[in-house]
Amino acid sequence: MLHDHPGPHTHDHGHDHDHAHGHDHGGGHGHAHGHHGHSHAPKDFGRAFAVGTALNLGFVLIEAAAGLATQSLALLADAGHNLSDVLGLVLAWGAVVLAKRAPTARRTYGLRKGTILASLANAALLMVAVGAIAWEAVRRFADPPAVDTGLVMVVAAIGIVINTATALMFMRGGKDDLNVRGAFLHMAADAAVSAGVVIAALAMAFTGWRWIDPMVSLGIVAIIVLGTWGLLRDSLDLALDAAPRGIDTGAVNAFLAQRPGVSEIHDLHIWAMSTTETAMTAHIVRAVDDDHDHFLHETCGELARRFNIGHVTLQIERSAVHACRLAPSDVV
């Protein structure tokens, strides 16, 4: 067994390490694991989820109370939408907590996959919420109700402030973590909904046109769907163990094929361990008899640096004479 600590490597817990294992079993196989370049969500997202959940739950209660007091179905509908987003935040928050659980004998990757399931649930939940808004908007075209525009604008303006502030807490991690991105989209969508409600109420106050409310609602639904579709697609891909977007499997294969002494690559798999960590396995035919440990360390380090693949398992096969049963491209 060989351990190496060549350079910086960032983790949530602040430790830097890099290691690989090389084994030669006499049967012509080398096997290595490399852990490089993991990208985790920053520590403070746990606090962001807690603050965001508390703020939005409080706003849901205020908005629902105002809707009941004024008999405003618009505010009650928006309160229901915000409540679905609070549930989405709780799902995402729970996934972040689960991702920190240590691996067990049965769950050898821990519960990191929970972040992917949460982002998928978050996207699906948001689609359901906008579907409900669209249904209500279409129904209102037939008989638009009278709206207390003054109170609606005040409550919706409060919603803009709260949702924008919450969204900003998640904006930094949205590029690297689908789970955090889902929370950001939820809050940004809520801010857009609240802004649309303010605009619609202001226009209705000046014109008296009640159909403005459902019309603006449908416009907001379209914006939310366009913004959420990518999250839903990416989350579903990761849940099905597809290679994360941004990682070109062809480029990875070409890189491995150009490594010293490599004559063949097969059984290459790249998938997401979580919304922030990527894993890869591959069989490499390498007939040269040199320092395989050095080759493995260098290769794992380059995979982390070039492709941000942090958990790499490589199996070296000394000869292609004894065909590997996993070599055919149609075998998984």
Tab-separated table of C-alpha atoms in Angstrom:
chain	number	residue	atom	x	y	z
A	1	MET	CA	0.000	0.000	0.000
A	2	LEU	CA	1.265	3.409	-0.897
A	3	HIS	CA	0.271	6.795	0.454
A	4	ASP	CA	1.152	10.160	-0.997
A	5	HIS	CA	0.360	13.759	-0.099
A	6	PRO	CA	1.399	15.816	-3.090
A	7	GLY	CA	-0.694	18.935	-2.907
A	8	PRO	CA	-3.688	20.971	-1.826
A	9	HIS	CA	-7.037	19.248	-1.676
A	10	THR	CA	-10.097	20.970	-0.284
A	11	HIS	CA	-12.763	19.306	1.845
A	12	ASP	CA	-15.620	20.591	3.991
A	13	HIS	CA	-13.701	19.578	7.074
A	14	GLY	CA	-10.666	21.529	5.975
A	15	HIS	CA	-8.193	18.665	5.594
A	16	ASP	CA	-5.906	18.258	2.632
A	17	HIS	CA	-5.113	14.765	1.481
A	18	ASP	CA	-4.472	12.700	-1.573
A	19	HIS	CA	-4.026	8.988	-1.640
A	20	ALA	CA	-3.932	5.997	-3.917
A	21	HIS	CA	-3.581	2.283	-3.464
A	22	GLY	CA	-1.755	0.019	-5.876
A	23	HIS	CA	-1.971	-3.755	-5.736
A	24	ASP	CA	-0.207	-6.401	-7.800
A	25	HIS	CA	-1.812	-9.774	-7.273
A	26	GLY	CA	0.471	-11.724	-9.536
A	27	GLY	CA	-2.317	-12.208	-12.043
A	28	GLY	CA	-1.366	-9.145	-13.979
A	29	HIS	CA	-3.767	-6.660	-12.416
A	30	GLY	CA	-3.170	-3.383	-10.661
A	31	HIS	CA	-5.944	-1.639	-8.790
A	32	ALA	CA	-5.931	1.908	-7.544
A	33	HIS	CA	-8.120	4.459	-5.843
A	34	GLY	CA	-7.507	8.170	-6.023
A	35	HIS	CA	-9.251	10.923	-4.082
A	36	HIS	CA	-8.485	14.344	-5.513
A	37	GLY	CA	-10.163	17.668	-5.922
A	38	HIS	CA	-13.509	17.055	-4.252
A	39	SER	CA	-15.759	20.088	-4.432
A	40	HIS	CA	-18.090	20.362	-1.460
A	41	ALA	CA	-20.649	23.009	-0.662
A	42	PRO	CA	-19.290	25.526	1.832
A	43	LYS	CA	-19.961	24.955	5.527
A	44	ASP	CA	-22.338	27.858	5.988
A	45	PHE	CA	-25.096	26.382	3.818
A	46	GLY	CA	-26.468	24.526	6.835
A	47	ARG	CA	-27.026	27.874	8.490
A	48	ALA	CA	-28.417	29.319	5.242
A	49	PHE	CA	-30.983	26.526	5.062
A	50	ALA	CA	-31.995	27.110	8.694
A	51	VAL	CA	-32.361	30.879	8.280
A	52	GLY	CA	-34.111	30.547	4.918
A	53	THR	CA	-36.580	27.989	6.258
A	54	ALA	CA	-37.422	30.102	9.320
A	55	LEU	CA	-37.872	33.320	7.306
A	56	ASN	CA	-40.059	31.717	4.666
A	57	LEU	CA	-42.186	29.761	7.119
A	58	GLY	CA	-42.845	32.994	9.010
A	59	PHE	CA	-43.790	34.738	5.765
A	60	VAL	CA	-46.169	31.901	4.803
A	61	LEU	CA	-48.043	32.398	8.093
A	62	ILE	CA	-48.249	36.185	7.563
A	63	GLU	CA	-49.349	35.821	3.938
A	64	ALA	CA	-51.988	33.205	4.746
A	65	ALA	CA	-53.376	35.356	7.570
A	66	ALA	CA	-53.549	38.382	5.269
A	67	GLY	CA	-55.251	36.321	2.575
A	68	LEU	CA	-57.901	35.101	5.003
A	69	ALA	CA	-58.462	38.594	6.410
A	70	THR	CA	-58.972	40.146	2.970
A	71	GLN	CA	-60.496	37.046	1.284
A	72	SER	CA	-57.731	37.373	-1.313
A	73	LEU	CA	-57.351	34.076	-3.141
A	74	ALA	CA	-54.194	35.432	-4.789
A	75	LEU	CA	-52.405	35.761	-1.459
A	76	LEU	CA	-53.679	32.379	-0.263
A	77	ALA	CA	-52.489	30.727	-3.486
A	78	ASP	CA	-49.080	32.376	-3.165
A	79	ALA	CA	-48.911	31.280	0.471
A	80	GLY	CA	-49.505	27.700	-0.657
A	81	HIS	CA	-46.765	28.088	-3.250
A	82	ASN	CA	-44.375	29.451	-0.640
A	83	LEU	CA	-45.265	26.588	1.684
A	84	SER	CA	-44.225	24.121	-1.020
A	85	ASP	CA	-40.912	25.965	-1.229
A	86	VAL	CA	-40.428	25.711	2.526
A	87	LEU	CA	-40.857	21.958	2.115
A	88	GLY	CA	-38.297	22.082	-0.704
A	89	LEU	CA	-35.829	23.886	1.563
A	90	VAL	CA	-36.353	21.291	4.286
A	91	LEU	CA	-35.693	18.489	1.755
A	92	ALA	CA	-32.501	20.173	0.553
A	93	TRP	CA	-31.362	20.916	4.097
A	94	GLY	CA	-31.947	17.325	5.136
A	95	ALA	CA	-29.929	16.108	2.160
A	96	VAL	CA	-26.961	18.285	3.164
A	97	VAL	CA	-27.070	16.756	6.648
A	98	LEU	CA	-27.349	13.219	5.258
A	99	ALA	CA	-24.391	13.797	2.938
A	100	LYS	CA	-22.148	14.273	5.968
A	101	ARG	CA	-23.019	10.851	7.407
A	102	ALA	CA	-20.084	8.475	7.453
A	103	PRO	CA	-20.104	5.393	5.186
A	104	THR	CA	-21.228	2.091	6.709
A	105	ALA	CA	-20.622	-1.549	5.840
A	106	ARG	CA	-23.872	-1.570	3.864
A	107	ARG	CA	-23.968	2.006	2.540
A	108	THR	CA	-20.336	2.214	1.468
A	109	TYR	CA	-20.765	5.677	-0.085
A	110	GLY	CA	-22.637	6.979	2.936
A	111	LEU	CA	-25.797	8.945	2.134
A	112	ARG	CA	-24.282	11.368	-0.386
A	113	LYS	CA	-26.781	10.299	-3.043
A	114	GLY	CA	-29.443	11.936	-0.896
A	115	THR	CA	-28.373	15.328	-2.272
A	116	ILE	CA	-29.245	14.148	-5.805
A	117	LEU	CA	-32.602	12.735	-4.709
A	118	ALA	CA	-33.378	15.997	-2.910
A	119	SER	CA	-32.558	18.107	-5.971
A	120	LEU	CA	-34.797	15.844	-8.078
A	121	ALA	CA	-37.637	16.107	-5.556
A	122	ASN	CA	-37.099	19.864	-5.376
A	123	ALA	CA	-37.439	20.271	-9.156
A	124	ALA	CA	-40.503	18.025	-9.307
A	125	LEU	CA	-42.102	19.907	-6.408
A	126	LEU	CA	-41.532	23.236	-8.122
A	127	MET	CA	-43.126	21.920	-11.329
A	128	VAL	CA	-46.187	20.820	-9.353
A	129	ALA	CA	-46.381	24.235	-7.680
A	130	VAL	CA	-46.277	26.149	-10.973
A	131	GLY	CA	-48.870	23.756	-12.377
A	132	ALA	CA	-51.193	24.729	-9.545
A	133	ILE	CA	-50.563	28.434	-10.217
A	134	ALA	CA	-51.279	27.980	-13.931
A	135	TRP	CA	-54.514	26.116	-13.188
A	136	GLU	CA	-55.680	28.866	-10.849
A	137	ALA	CA	-54.732	31.575	-13.372
A	138	VAL	CA	-56.731	29.924	-16.165
A	139	ARG	CA	-59.715	29.465	-13.851
A	140	ARG	CA	-59.638	33.149	-12.917
A	141	PHE	CA	-59.938	34.343	-16.505
A	142	ALA	CA	-63.607	33.290	-16.444
A	143	ASP	CA	-64.464	35.361	-13.386
A	144	PRO	CA	-61.596	37.496	-12.029
A	145	PRO	CA	-62.308	38.361	-8.371
A	146	ALA	CA	-61.958	41.814	-6.832
A	147	VAL	CA	-58.628	42.271	-5.087
A	148	ASP	CA	-57.606	44.571	-2.235
A	149	THR	CA	-54.634	45.874	-4.237
A	150	GLY	CA	-53.112	47.997	-1.461
A	151	LEU	CA	-52.687	45.165	1.042
A	152	VAL	CA	-51.659	42.743	-1.674
A	153	MET	CA	-48.815	45.059	-2.753
A	154	VAL	CA	-47.567	45.487	0.825
A	155	VAL	CA	-47.535	41.753	1.588
A	156	ALA	CA	-46.018	40.854	-1.799
A	157	ALA	CA	-43.298	43.500	-1.323
A	158	ILE	CA	-42.373	41.837	1.977
A	159	GLY	CA	-42.178	38.566	0.046
A	160	ILE	CA	-39.772	40.099	-2.465
A	161	VAL	CA	-37.402	41.172	0.312
A	162	ILE	CA	-37.499	37.845	2.175
A	163	ASN	CA	-37.189	35.638	-0.913
A	164	THR	CA	-34.433	37.731	-2.484
A	165	ALA	CA	-32.432	37.710	0.736
A	166	THR	CA	-32.821	33.932	0.998
A	167	ALA	CA	-31.884	33.385	-2.647
A	168	LEU	CA	-28.705	35.450	-2.213
A	169	MET	CA	-27.612	33.127	0.608
A	170	PHE	CA	-27.621	30.207	-1.842
A	171	MET	CA	-26.414	31.964	-4.997
A	172	ARG	CA	-22.713	31.313	-4.367
A	173	GLY	CA	-23.088	27.522	-4.221
A	174	GLY	CA	-25.590	27.169	-7.069
A	175	LYS	CA	-22.890	26.700	-9.724
A	176	ASP	CA	-21.313	23.664	-8.056
A	177	ASP	CA	-24.142	21.938	-6.192
A	178	LEU	CA	-27.453	20.977	-7.792
A	179	ASN	CA	-29.050	20.730	-4.377
A	180	VAL	CA	-28.097	24.312	-3.476
A	181	ARG	CA	-29.030	25.382	-7.003
A	182	GLY	CA	-32.498	23.949	-6.436
A	183	ALA	CA	-32.891	25.971	-3.248
A	184	PHE	CA	-31.667	29.107	-5.048
A	185	LEU	CA	-34.154	28.597	-7.908
A	186	HIS	CA	-36.987	28.091	-5.440
A	187	MET	CA	-36.271	31.371	-3.677
A	188	ALA	CA	-35.573	33.309	-6.867
A	189	ALA	CA	-38.827	32.013	-8.332
A	190	ASP	CA	-40.692	33.140	-5.217
A	191	ALA	CA	-39.172	36.606	-5.504
A	192	ALA	CA	-40.300	36.733	-9.140
A	193	VAL	CA	-43.799	35.624	-8.173
A	194	SER	CA	-43.991	38.312	-5.480
A	195	ALA	CA	-42.734	40.966	-7.928
A	196	GLY	CA	-45.350	39.874	-10.440
A	197	VAL	CA	-48.041	40.130	-7.800
A	198	VAL	CA	-46.948	43.700	-6.941
A	199	ILE	CA	-46.936	44.726	-10.611
A	200	ALA	CA	-50.311	43.127	-11.262
A	201	ALA	CA	-51.860	44.755	-8.193
A	202	LEU	CA	-50.448	48.160	-9.140
A	203	ALA	CA	-51.775	47.844	-12.712
A	204	MET	CA	-55.189	46.729	-11.464
A	205	ALA	CA	-55.330	49.674	-9.058
A	206	PHE	CA	-54.818	52.134	-11.939
A	207	THR	CA	-56.890	50.433	-14.635
A	208	GLY	CA	-59.454	48.291	-12.842
A	209	TRP	CA	-58.669	45.425	-15.248
A	210	ARG	CA	-59.022	42.280	-13.133
A	211	TRP	CA	-57.709	39.962	-15.870
A	212	ILE	CA	-54.203	41.395	-15.344
A	213	ASP	CA	-53.726	39.204	-12.269
A	214	PRO	CA	-54.112	35.814	-14.042
A	215	MET	CA	-52.244	37.076	-17.114
A	216	VAL	CA	-49.160	38.063	-15.076
A	217	SER	CA	-49.385	34.772	-13.176
A	218	LEU	CA	-49.142	32.781	-16.417
A	219	GLY	CA	-46.110	34.827	-17.469
A	220	ILE	CA	-44.404	34.063	-14.170
A	221	VAL	CA	-45.218	30.352	-14.580
A	222	ALA	CA	-43.478	30.342	-17.978
A	223	ILE	CA	-40.357	31.961	-16.496
A	224	ILE	CA	-40.230	29.479	-13.614
A	225	VAL	CA	-40.666	26.455	-15.914
A	226	LEU	CA	-37.840	27.623	-18.190
A	227	GLY	CA	-35.550	28.109	-15.196
A	228	THR	CA	-36.428	24.800	-13.551
A	229	TRP	CA	-36.343	22.511	-16.571
A	230	GLY	CA	-32.550	22.331	-16.571
A	231	LEU	CA	-32.500	21.455	-12.865
A	232	LEU	CA	-35.053	18.678	-13.397
A	233	ARG	CA	-33.115	17.284	-16.376
A	234	ASP	CA	-29.742	17.370	-14.604
A	235	SER	CA	-31.143	15.866	-11.391
A	236	LEU	CA	-32.800	13.026	-13.285
A	237	ASP	CA	-29.568	12.355	-15.194
A	238	LEU	CA	-27.539	12.160	-11.980
A	239	ALA	CA	-30.149	9.932	-10.317
A	240	LEU	CA	-29.734	7.550	-13.275
A	241	ASP	CA	-25.920	7.611	-12.866
A	242	ALA	CA	-25.259	9.597	-16.037
A	243	ALA	CA	-21.967	11.453	-16.296
A	244	PRO	CA	-22.390	14.940	-14.779
A	245	ARG	CA	-22.866	17.763	-17.257
A	246	GLY	CA	-19.561	19.456	-17.977
A	247	ILE	CA	-17.592	16.193	-18.005
A	248	ASP	CA	-16.839	14.917	-21.502
A	249	THR	CA	-16.448	11.140	-21.304
A	250	GLY	CA	-14.806	11.110	-24.729
A	251	ALA	CA	-12.186	13.594	-23.525
A	252	VAL	CA	-11.558	11.500	-20.400
A	253	ASN	CA	-11.125	8.368	-22.514
A	254	ALA	CA	-8.749	10.201	-24.867
A	255	PHE	CA	-6.703	11.482	-21.925
A	256	LEU	CA	-6.342	7.983	-20.466
A	257	ALA	CA	-5.424	6.535	-23.871
A	258	GLN	CA	-2.553	9.040	-24.179
A	259	ARG	CA	-1.025	8.119	-20.815
A	260	PRO	CA	2.395	6.397	-20.975
A	261	GLY	CA	2.233	2.725	-21.900
A	262	VAL	CA	-1.563	2.568	-22.234
A	263	SER	CA	-2.766	0.435	-25.168
A	264	GLU	CA	-6.485	0.102	-24.397
A	265	ILE	CA	-9.256	1.551	-22.210
A	266	HIS	CA	-12.488	-0.266	-21.405
A	267	ASP	CA	-15.245	-0.462	-18.779
A	268	LEU	CA	-15.099	3.323	-18.295
A	269	HIS	CA	-17.862	4.637	-16.034
A	270	ILE	CA	-18.329	8.169	-14.690
A	271	TRP	CA	-21.143	9.053	-12.315
A	272	ALA	CA	-22.095	11.421	-9.503
A	273	MET	CA	-21.661	10.307	-5.905
A	274	SER	CA	-23.508	13.440	-4.828
A	275	THR	CA	-24.356	16.821	-6.306
A	276	THR	CA	-20.751	17.918	-5.681
A	277	GLU	CA	-18.623	14.748	-6.008
A	278	THR	CA	-17.845	12.690	-9.100
A	279	ALA	CA	-16.589	9.105	-9.243
A	280	MET	CA	-14.996	7.101	-12.047
A	281	THR	CA	-13.871	3.541	-12.717
A	282	ALA	CA	-11.932	2.155	-15.677
A	283	HIS	CA	-9.851	-0.804	-16.804
A	284	ILE	CA	-6.529	0.124	-18.405
A	285	VAL	CA	-4.436	-2.288	-20.454
A	286	ARG	CA	-0.803	-1.365	-19.847
A	287	ALA	CA	1.830	-3.919	-20.887
A	288	VAL	CA	4.911	-1.980	-19.745
A	289	ASP	CA	6.547	-3.214	-16.566
A	290	ASP	CA	7.406	-0.012	-14.689
A	291	ASP	CA	6.275	1.766	-11.534
A	292	HIS	CA	2.494	1.350	-11.721
A	293	ASP	CA	2.015	3.190	-8.419
A	294	HIS	CA	3.597	6.327	-9.852
A	295	PHE	CA	1.452	5.984	-12.978
A	296	LEU	CA	-1.691	5.661	-10.868
A	297	HIS	CA	-0.883	8.652	-8.659
A	298	GLU	CA	-0.108	10.860	-11.638
A	299	THR	CA	-3.195	9.752	-13.557
A	300	CYS	CA	-5.572	10.244	-10.623
A	301	GLY	CA	-4.104	13.672	-9.940
A	302	GLU	CA	-4.550	14.752	-13.553
A	303	LEU	CA	-8.140	13.461	-13.660
A	304	ALA	CA	-8.920	15.601	-10.625
A	305	ARG	CA	-7.174	18.670	-12.011
A	306	ARG	CA	-8.484	18.475	-15.575
A	307	PHE	CA	-11.950	17.027	-15.082
A	308	ASN	CA	-12.739	17.515	-11.358
A	309	ILE	CA	-13.215	13.771	-10.903
A	310	GLY	CA	-12.286	13.266	-7.275
A	311	HIS	CA	-12.954	9.573	-6.580
A	312	VAL	CA	-11.099	7.457	-9.156
A	313	THR	CA	-10.706	3.690	-9.247
A	314	LEU	CA	-8.399	2.290	-11.940
A	315	GLN	CA	-7.631	-1.350	-12.650
A	316	ILE	CA	-4.483	-2.077	-14.626
A	317	GLU	CA	-4.395	-5.163	-16.820
A	318	ARG	CA	-0.920	-6.209	-17.989
A	319	SER	CA	-2.044	-7.840	-21.228
A	320	ALA	CA	-5.009	-7.935	-23.582
A	321	VAL	CA	-4.311	-11.605	-24.416
A	322	HIS	CA	-6.679	-12.773	-21.668
A	323	ALA	CA	-9.713	-10.767	-22.678
A	324	CYS	CA	-11.531	-9.035	-19.827
A	325	ARG	CA	-15.201	-10.007	-19.748
A	326	LEU	CA	-16.061	-6.326	-19.278
A	327	ALA	CA	-14.117	-5.185	-22.343
A	328	PRO	CA	-17.002	-5.213	-24.863
A	329	SER	CA	-18.687	-1.803	-25.071
A	330	ASP	CA	-22.164	-3.317	-24.696
A	331	VAL	CA	-21.315	-4.975	-21.370
A	332	VAL	CA	-21.942	-3.029	-18.161
